[in-house]
CSV table of C-alpha atoms in Angstrom, one decimal:
chain,number,residue,atom,x,y,z
H,1,MET,CA,53.6,1.3,-55.4
H,2,ASN,CA,52.8,3.4,-52.3
H,3,ASP,CA,56.1,4.8,-50.9
H,4,GLN,CA,55.6,3.5,-47.4
H,5,ILE,CA,54.6,0.0,-48.6
H,6,TYR,CA,57.6,0.0,-51.0
H,7,ALA,CA,59.9,0.7,-48.0
H,8,PHE,CA,58.4,-2.2,-46.1
H,9,ALA,CA,59.1,-4.4,-49.1
H,10,VAL,CA,62.7,-3.3,-49.2
H,11,ILE,CA,63.1,-4.0,-45.5
H,12,GLY,CA,61.6,-7.5,-46.1
H,13,ILE,CA,64.0,-8.2,-48.9
H,14,CYS,CA,67.0,-7.0,-46.9
H,15,ALA,CA,66.0,-9.1,-44.0
H,16,VAL,CA,65.5,-12.3,-46.1
H,17,VAL,CA,68.8,-11.9,-48.0
H,18,THR,CA,70.7,-11.2,-44.8
H,19,ILE,CA,69.3,-14.2,-42.9
H,20,MET,CA,70.1,-16.4,-45.9
H,21,ILE,CA,73.7,-15.2,-46.0
H,22,ARG,CA,74.1,-15.7,-42.2
H,23,ALA,CA,72.6,-19.2,-42.4
H,24,LEU,CA,74.8,-20.4,-45.2
H,25,PRO,CA,77.9,-21.5,-43.3
H,26,PHE,CA,75.6,-23.2,-40.7
H,27,LEU,CA,73.8,-25.1,-43.4
H,28,VAL,CA,77.0,-26.2,-45.1
H,29,PHE,CA,78.9,-27.2,-41.9
H,30,GLY,CA,76.1,-27.7,-39.4
H,31,SER,CA,75.0,-31.3,-40.0
H,32,LYS,CA,78.3,-33.2,-40.0
H,33,LYS,CA,81.4,-33.4,-37.8
H,34,LEU,CA,83.6,-30.4,-38.4
H,35,PRO,CA,86.5,-31.0,-40.8
H,36,ASP,CA,89.8,-30.2,-39.2
H,37,THR,CA,90.4,-27.3,-41.6
H,38,VAL,CA,87.1,-25.6,-40.7
H,39,ASP,CA,87.9,-25.9,-37.0
H,40,TYR,CA,91.3,-24.3,-37.7
H,41,LEU,CA,89.7,-21.5,-39.8
H,42,GLY,CA,87.2,-20.8,-37.0
H,43,LYS,CA,90.2,-20.0,-34.8
H,44,VAL,CA,92.3,-17.9,-37.2
H,45,LEU,CA,89.8,-16.2,-39.5
H,46,PRO,CA,88.6,-13.7,-36.9
H,47,GLY,CA,92.2,-12.2,-36.8
H,48,ALA,CA,92.1,-11.6,-40.6
H,49,ILE,CA,88.5,-10.5,-40.8
H,50,MET,CA,88.8,-7.9,-38.1
H,51,ILE,CA,91.6,-6.1,-40.0
H,52,VAL,CA,89.6,-6.3,-43.2
H,53,LEU,CA,86.7,-4.7,-41.3
H,54,VAL,CA,88.8,-1.7,-40.2
H,55,VAL,CA,89.9,-1.2,-43.8
H,56,TYR,CA,86.2,-1.5,-44.9
H,57,CYS,CA,85.3,1.3,-42.5
H,58,LEU,CA,88.0,3.5,-43.9
H,59,ARG,CA,87.4,2.6,-47.5
H,60,GLY,CA,85.8,6.0,-48.2
H,61,ILE,CA,88.8,8.2,-47.5
H,62,SER,CA,90.8,9.7,-50.3
H,63,LEU,CA,94.6,9.6,-50.0
H,64,THR,CA,95.1,11.7,-53.1
H,65,SER,CA,93.1,14.8,-52.2
H,66,ALA,CA,92.9,17.0,-49.1
H,67,PRO,CA,92.6,16.2,-46.2
H,68,TYR,CA,94.2,12.9,-47.3
H,69,GLY,CA,92.1,10.9,-44.8
H,70,ALA,CA,93.8,12.7,-41.9
H,71,PRO,CA,90.8,12.9,-39.5
H,72,GLU,CA,90.1,9.2,-39.9
H,73,LEU,CA,93.7,8.1,-39.6
H,74,ILE,CA,94.4,10.3,-36.6
H,75,SER,CA,91.2,9.0,-34.9
H,76,VAL,CA,92.0,5.4,-35.6
H,77,PHE,CA,95.5,5.8,-34.4
H,78,LEU,CA,94.3,7.6,-31.2
H,79,CYS,CA,91.7,4.8,-30.6
H,80,ALA,CA,94.4,2.1,-30.9
H,81,ILE,CA,96.8,3.9,-28.6
H,82,LEU,CA,94.0,4.5,-26.0
H,83,GLN,CA,93.0,0.8,-26.1
H,84,LEU,CA,96.6,-0.3,-25.7
H,85,ILE,CA,97.0,1.9,-22.6
H,86,LEU,CA,93.5,1.7,-21.0
H,87,LYS,CA,92.5,-1.8,-22.1
H,88,ASN,CA,88.9,-0.6,-21.9
H,89,SER,CA,87.0,-0.1,-25.2
H,90,ILE,CA,84.3,2.4,-24.0
H,91,PRO,CA,86.6,5.4,-23.3
H,92,SER,CA,88.7,4.5,-26.3
H,93,ILE,CA,85.7,4.5,-28.6
H,94,ALA,CA,84.1,7.6,-26.9
H,95,VAL,CA,87.2,9.8,-27.0
H,96,SER,CA,88.2,8.8,-30.5
H,97,THR,CA,84.7,9.4,-31.8
H,98,ALA,CA,84.5,12.8,-30.1
H,99,VAL,CA,87.9,13.7,-31.5
H,100,TYR,CA,86.8,12.6,-35.0
H,101,MET,CA,83.6,14.7,-34.8
H,102,MET,CA,85.7,17.7,-33.7
H,103,LEU,CA,88.3,17.2,-36.4
H,104,ILE,CA,85.8,17.1,-39.3
H,105,ARG,CA,84.2,20.3,-38.1
H,106,THR,CA,87.1,22.4,-37.1
H,107,VAL,CA,90.5,21.5,-38.5
H,108,PHE,CA,89.6,19.8,-41.8
M,1,MET,CA,85.4,-24.4,-24.1
M,2,GLU,CA,86.0,-27.1,-21.5
M,3,ASN,CA,83.5,-25.2,-19.4
M,4,SER,CA,80.6,-26.5,-21.4
M,5,VAL,CA,81.0,-30.1,-20.0
M,6,LYS,CA,80.8,-28.8,-16.4
M,7,SER,CA,77.4,-29.1,-14.7
M,8,SER,CA,75.6,-25.8,-14.5
M,9,SER,CA,75.8,-25.8,-10.7
M,10,GLY,CA,79.3,-24.5,-11.0
M,11,TYR,CA,78.1,-21.3,-12.6
M,12,SER,CA,76.9,-18.1,-11.1
M,13,LEU,CA,73.9,-16.6,-12.8
M,14,ALA,CA,74.5,-13.1,-11.5
M,15,ARG,CA,78.1,-13.1,-12.5
M,16,THR,CA,77.3,-14.6,-15.9
M,17,PHE,CA,74.9,-11.8,-16.5
M,18,LEU,CA,77.4,-9.2,-15.4
M,19,TYR,CA,80.1,-10.7,-17.6
M,20,ALA,CA,77.7,-10.7,-20.6
M,21,PHE,CA,76.8,-7.1,-19.9
M,22,ALA,CA,80.5,-6.1,-19.5
M,23,GLN,CA,81.6,-7.7,-22.7
M,24,SER,CA,78.5,-6.3,-24.6
M,25,SER,CA,78.9,-2.7,-23.2
M,26,PRO,CA,81.2,-1.3,-25.9
M,27,ILE,CA,78.7,-2.8,-28.5
M,28,ILE,CA,75.7,-1.4,-26.7
M,29,PHE,CA,77.3,2.0,-26.7
M,30,SER,CA,78.2,1.9,-30.3
M,31,TYR,CA,74.8,0.4,-31.3
M,32,LEU,CA,72.9,3.0,-29.5
M,33,VAL,CA,74.9,5.7,-31.3
M,34,VAL,CA,74.9,4.2,-34.8
M,35,GLY,CA,71.3,3.0,-34.4
M,36,PHE,CA,70.3,6.5,-33.5
M,37,ALA,CA,71.9,7.8,-36.7
M,38,PHE,CA,69.9,5.2,-38.7
M,39,GLY,CA,66.7,6.3,-36.9
M,40,ILE,CA,67.3,9.9,-37.8
M,41,MET,CA,68.1,9.1,-41.4
M,42,MET,CA,64.8,7.2,-41.8
M,43,GLN,CA,62.8,9.9,-40.0
M,44,GLU,CA,64.3,12.6,-42.3
M,45,ALA,CA,63.6,10.5,-45.3
M,46,GLY,CA,59.9,10.4,-44.3
M,47,TYR,CA,59.5,6.9,-42.9
M,48,THR,CA,57.8,5.7,-39.7
M,49,PRO,CA,59.0,4.3,-36.4
M,50,LEU,CA,57.5,1.0,-37.6
M,51,HIS,CA,59.9,0.9,-40.5
M,52,VAL,CA,62.8,1.5,-38.1
M,53,LEU,CA,61.6,-1.1,-35.6
M,54,LEU,CA,61.2,-3.8,-38.2
M,55,SER,CA,64.6,-3.0,-39.8
M,56,GLY,CA,66.3,-3.2,-36.5
M,57,LEU,CA,64.5,-6.4,-35.4
M,58,PHE,CA,64.7,-8.4,-38.7
M,59,ILE,CA,67.7,-7.0,-40.7
M,60,TYR,CA,70.0,-6.2,-37.8
M,61,SER,CA,72.9,-5.1,-40.0
M,62,GLY,CA,74.2,-1.6,-39.6
M,63,SER,CA,76.0,-1.4,-42.9
M,64,LEU,CA,73.0,-2.6,-44.9
M,65,GLN,CA,70.4,-0.5,-43.0
M,66,ILE,CA,72.4,2.7,-43.5
M,67,ALA,CA,73.2,2.0,-47.1
M,68,MET,CA,69.5,1.1,-47.6
M,69,VAL,CA,68.1,4.5,-46.7
M,70,PRO,CA,69.3,6.4,-49.9
M,71,LEU,CA,68.4,3.4,-52.0
M,72,ILE,CA,64.8,3.5,-50.6
M,73,VAL,CA,64.6,7.2,-51.2
M,74,ALA,CA,65.7,6.7,-54.8
M,75,HIS,CA,63.0,4.0,-55.2
M,76,THR,CA,65.6,1.5,-56.4
M,77,PRO,CA,63.8,-1.5,-58.0
M,78,LEU,CA,63.3,-4.4,-55.6
M,79,ILE,CA,65.3,-6.9,-57.7
M,80,VAL,CA,68.3,-4.5,-57.6
M,81,MET,CA,67.8,-4.3,-53.8
M,82,VAL,CA,68.3,-8.1,-53.6
M,83,PHE,CA,71.7,-7.8,-55.3
M,84,ALA,CA,72.7,-4.7,-53.3
M,85,ALA,CA,71.8,-6.5,-50.0
M,86,PHE,CA,73.7,-9.5,-51.1
M,87,ILE,CA,76.9,-7.6,-52.0
M,88,ILE,CA,76.8,-5.4,-48.9
M,89,ASN,CA,76.4,-8.3,-46.5
M,90,SER,CA,78.2,-11.1,-48.3
M,91,ARG,CA,80.9,-11.0,-45.6
M,92,TYR,CA,78.5,-12.6,-43.1
M,93,MET,CA,78.9,-15.9,-44.9
M,94,PHE,CA,82.4,-16.2,-43.4
M,95,TYR,CA,81.3,-15.5,-39.8
M,96,GLY,CA,79.5,-18.8,-39.2
M,97,ILE,CA,82.7,-20.8,-39.9
M,98,GLY,CA,83.6,-22.5,-36.6
M,99,TYR,CA,80.5,-21.5,-34.7
M,100,THR,CA,78.1,-24.4,-35.5
M,101,GLU,CA,78.9,-26.4,-32.4
M,102,ARG,CA,78.9,-23.4,-30.1
M,103,PHE,CA,75.5,-22.1,-31.3
M,104,LYS,CA,73.9,-25.5,-31.4
M,105,ARG,CA,74.2,-25.6,-27.6
M,106,GLN,CA,71.5,-23.0,-27.5
M,107,GLY,CA,69.0,-25.7,-28.5
M,108,ILE,CA,65.7,-24.2,-29.7
M,109,LEU,CA,67.4,-20.8,-29.9
M,110,TYR,CA,70.0,-22.0,-32.4
M,111,PRO,CA,68.4,-20.2,-35.3
M,112,TYR,CA,68.3,-17.0,-33.3
M,113,MET,CA,72.0,-17.1,-32.6
M,114,ILE,CA,72.6,-17.6,-36.4
M,115,PHE,CA,70.5,-14.6,-37.2
M,116,ALA,CA,71.7,-12.3,-34.4
M,117,PHE,CA,75.3,-12.4,-35.6
M,118,PRO,CA,76.5,-9.1,-37.0
M,119,ASP,CA,80.1,-7.8,-37.2
M,120,GLU,CA,80.3,-6.5,-33.6
M,121,VAL,CA,78.8,-9.7,-32.0
M,122,TYR,CA,81.2,-11.8,-34.1
M,123,CYS,CA,84.0,-9.6,-32.7
M,124,VAL,CA,83.2,-10.3,-29.0
M,125,PHE,CA,82.5,-14.0,-29.6
M,126,SER,CA,85.8,-14.5,-31.5
M,127,ALA,CA,87.8,-12.7,-28.8
M,128,ASN,CA,86.6,-14.2,-25.6
M,129,SER,CA,87.3,-17.2,-23.4
M,130,TYR,CA,85.0,-17.2,-20.5
M,131,PRO,CA,86.1,-17.5,-16.8
M,132,HIS,CA,85.1,-20.7,-15.0
M,133,TYR,CA,82.2,-19.2,-13.1
M,134,VAL,CA,80.5,-18.0,-16.3
M,135,ASP,CA,77.9,-20.2,-18.0
M,136,PRO,CA,79.1,-20.0,-21.6
M,137,VAL,CA,75.7,-20.9,-23.2
M,138,LYS,CA,73.7,-18.3,-21.2
M,139,CYS,CA,76.5,-15.7,-21.6
M,140,ASP,CA,76.4,-16.1,-25.4
M,141,LEU,CA,72.6,-15.8,-25.5
M,142,TRP,CA,72.4,-12.8,-23.2
M,143,THR,CA,75.2,-11.1,-25.1
M,144,ALA,CA,73.3,-11.6,-28.4
M,145,ILE,CA,70.0,-10.4,-26.9
M,146,MET,CA,71.5,-7.3,-25.2
M,147,CYS,CA,73.3,-6.2,-28.4
M,148,HIS,CA,70.2,-6.8,-30.6
M,149,MET,CA,68.0,-4.9,-28.2
M,150,SER,CA,70.4,-2.0,-28.0
M,151,TRP,CA,70.5,-1.8,-31.8
M,152,VAL,CA,66.7,-1.7,-32.0
M,153,SER,CA,66.5,0.9,-29.1
M,154,GLY,CA,69.1,3.1,-30.8
M,155,GLY,CA,67.0,3.2,-34.0
M,156,LEU,CA,63.8,4.0,-32.1
M,157,LEU,CA,65.4,6.7,-30.1
M,158,GLY,CA,66.7,8.2,-33.3
M,159,VAL,CA,63.4,8.2,-35.0
M,160,PHE,CA,61.5,9.7,-32.0
M,161,LEU,CA,64.1,12.1,-30.8
M,162,GLY,CA,65.7,13.1,-34.1
M,163,ASP,CA,63.5,16.2,-34.2
M,164,VAL,CA,64.3,17.2,-30.6
M,165,ILE,CA,68.0,16.9,-30.9
M,166,SER,CA,69.1,19.7,-33.2
M,167,PHE,CA,72.9,19.5,-33.2
M,168,ASP,CA,74.8,18.1,-36.1
M,169,MET,CA,75.6,14.4,-35.5
M,170,SER,CA,77.7,13.7,-38.5
M,171,GLY,CA,80.8,11.7,-37.8
M,172,ILE,CA,79.2,9.8,-34.9
M,173,ASP,CA,79.3,6.6,-36.9
M,174,PHE,CA,83.0,6.6,-36.3
M,175,ALA,CA,82.0,4.7,-33.1
M,176,ALA,CA,81.7,1.5,-35.1
M,177,THR,CA,85.2,1.9,-36.6
M,178,GLY,CA,86.5,2.6,-33.1
M,179,LEU,CA,84.9,-0.7,-31.9
M,180,PHE,CA,86.7,-2.7,-34.6
M,181,VAL,CA,90.0,-1.0,-33.9
M,182,CYS,CA,89.6,-1.9,-30.2
M,183,ILE,CA,88.9,-5.5,-31.0
M,184,CYS,CA,91.9,-5.6,-33.4
M,185,VAL,CA,94.1,-4.3,-30.5
M,186,ASN,CA,92.7,-7.0,-28.2
M,187,GLN,CA,93.3,-9.7,-30.7
M,188,TRP,CA,96.8,-8.5,-31.4
M,189,ARG,CA,97.5,-8.9,-27.7
M,190,GLU,CA,95.7,-12.3,-27.4
M,191,PHE,CA,96.6,-14.1,-30.6
M,192,LYS,CA,99.7,-16.2,-30.2
M,193,SER,CA,100.6,-15.6,-33.8
M,194,HIS,CA,100.0,-12.5,-35.8
M,195,ILE,CA,100.1,-14.3,-39.2
M,196,PRO,CA,96.3,-14.1,-39.6
M,197,MET,CA,96.3,-10.3,-39.1
M,198,TYR,CA,99.1,-9.8,-41.7
M,199,ILE,CA,97.2,-12.0,-44.1
M,200,GLY,CA,94.0,-9.9,-43.5
M,201,LEU,CA,95.9,-6.7,-44.0
M,202,VAL,CA,97.7,-7.7,-47.2
M,203,SER,CA,94.5,-9.2,-48.7
M,204,ALA,CA,92.5,-6.1,-47.9
M,205,PHE,CA,95.0,-3.8,-49.6
M,206,ILE,CA,95.5,-6.0,-52.6
M,207,CYS,CA,91.8,-6.3,-53.2
M,208,LEU,CA,91.2,-2.6,-52.4
M,209,PHE,CA,93.7,-1.8,-55.1
M,210,ILE,CA,92.2,-4.2,-57.7
M,211,PHE,CA,88.5,-4.0,-57.0
M,212,GLY,CA,88.1,-0.6,-55.6
M,213,ALA,CA,86.5,0.7,-52.4
M,214,ASP,CA,82.9,-0.6,-53.1
M,215,ASN,CA,83.7,-4.1,-54.1
M,216,PHE,CA,86.8,-5.2,-52.2
M,217,MET,CA,85.2,-6.9,-49.2
M,218,LEU,CA,84.2,-10.3,-50.6
M,219,PRO,CA,87.4,-10.8,-52.6
M,220,ALA,CA,89.5,-9.7,-49.6
M,221,LEU,CA,87.8,-12.2,-47.3
M,222,SER,CA,88.0,-14.9,-49.9
M,223,LEU,CA,91.7,-14.2,-50.5
M,224,SER,CA,92.4,-14.3,-46.7
M,225,LEU,CA,90.6,-17.6,-46.4
M,226,VAL,CA,92.6,-19.1,-49.3
M,227,ILE,CA,95.9,-17.9,-47.9
M,228,LEU,CA,95.0,-19.1,-44.4
M,229,VAL,CA,94.2,-22.6,-45.8
M,230,VAL,CA,97.4,-22.7,-47.9
M,231,LEU,CA,99.5,-21.7,-44.8
M,232,LYS,CA,97.5,-23.9,-42.5
M,233,GLU,CA,100.4,-26.1,-41.1
M,234,ARG,CA,102.6,-23.1,-40.6
M,235,THR,CA,100.0,-20.9,-39.0
M,236,LYS,CA,98.7,-23.7,-36.8
M,237,ARG,CA,102.3,-24.4,-35.5
M,238,ALA,CA,102.8,-20.7,-34.8
M,239,MET,CA,99.4,-20.5,-33.0
M,240,ASP,CA,100.1,-23.6,-30.9
M,241,ARG,CA,103.6,-22.8,-30.0
M,242,GLY,CA,103.0,-19.1,-29.5
M,243,THR,CA,106.3,-18.3,-31.0
M,244,GLU,CA,105.9,-15.5,-33.4
M,245,THR,CA,107.5,-16.2,-36.7
M,246,ASP,CA,107.8,-12.7,-38.1
M,247,LYS,CA,107.4,-13.5,-41.7
M,248,ASN,CA,107.3,-10.6,-44.0
M,249,PRO,CA,103.7,-10.4,-45.3
M,250,GLU,CA,104.8,-9.7,-48.9
M,251,GLU,CA,106.7,-13.0,-48.7
M,252,VAL,CA,103.6,-14.8,-47.6
M,253,ILE,CA,101.9,-13.6,-50.8
M,254,LEU,CA,104.8,-14.7,-53.0
M,255,HIS,CA,104.6,-18.2,-51.6
M,256,GLU,CA,100.8,-18.3,-52.2
């Protein structure tokens, strides 16, 4: 298969699989009145999922070899502190990203 | 959500738009940046702006699109791509839980809301309660559209400007991590009980240890969901009362 056409096919597959995954909970719970437990999960699940997402973003770091994930952990910590103080995500994200990019180039 | 029963006359269109823009702005920033990185990767791999445009419009998933590039370059068989896409994005099946009623209010655009629902949009939707002057239906829609368009724009900027901008951009994708950290901090402040966060944290580490970095996501989310259901009465009481019962997370697992 032509390389460019093949890439379009992959994009199509990724799009279809992704929309099917996204639609699944709506197909399961969409037609009937929400059970009490689903309503409850809608409220509490985001709290759990968000932490899992942060761990997901950091899954590539190695704690057993240098630099022991230090640039990532320092930047995450900095971002959390900034957000606690400033309560505004844009400077928190911008500064921690800039610091991260600097750390991986210079210190580590 | 009581806002929804109010007549639309009580809402200010301009302020609704501004509110949608303000709550989207960290996502717009991070999408432009990460989308840009995706555009550059595609361009360097030899693919066209049309590939980038279609990916951004119809896949709209940062993690999958960025993982997809080396797989395309390696000419991974299409059937393998089906499984790869499913594994990478399986977490989305948890996001719709609790959003059916809210998205249905978009009427004909209900399917669009279901589609335009990646991690970051899920973040803002889960965190907010709109002020009385904001039309919640329009605000949800405009937020979804603005985020989607910024993701597409980021990709296109990357594929067109990747050649022009010569400095090394590696590490810029930390912007996405930063966004999740910010949302975590916001939730930590807003949630009346921190039990859901402890459950997420403990599940993530247990599954990371058992399944490894590449496969822990789906088990971790499933485990979180199971523990949350098992501890439903307890968590619900804590969320309603707002009195934090500082239970040791390890203890929670033992009970489960």
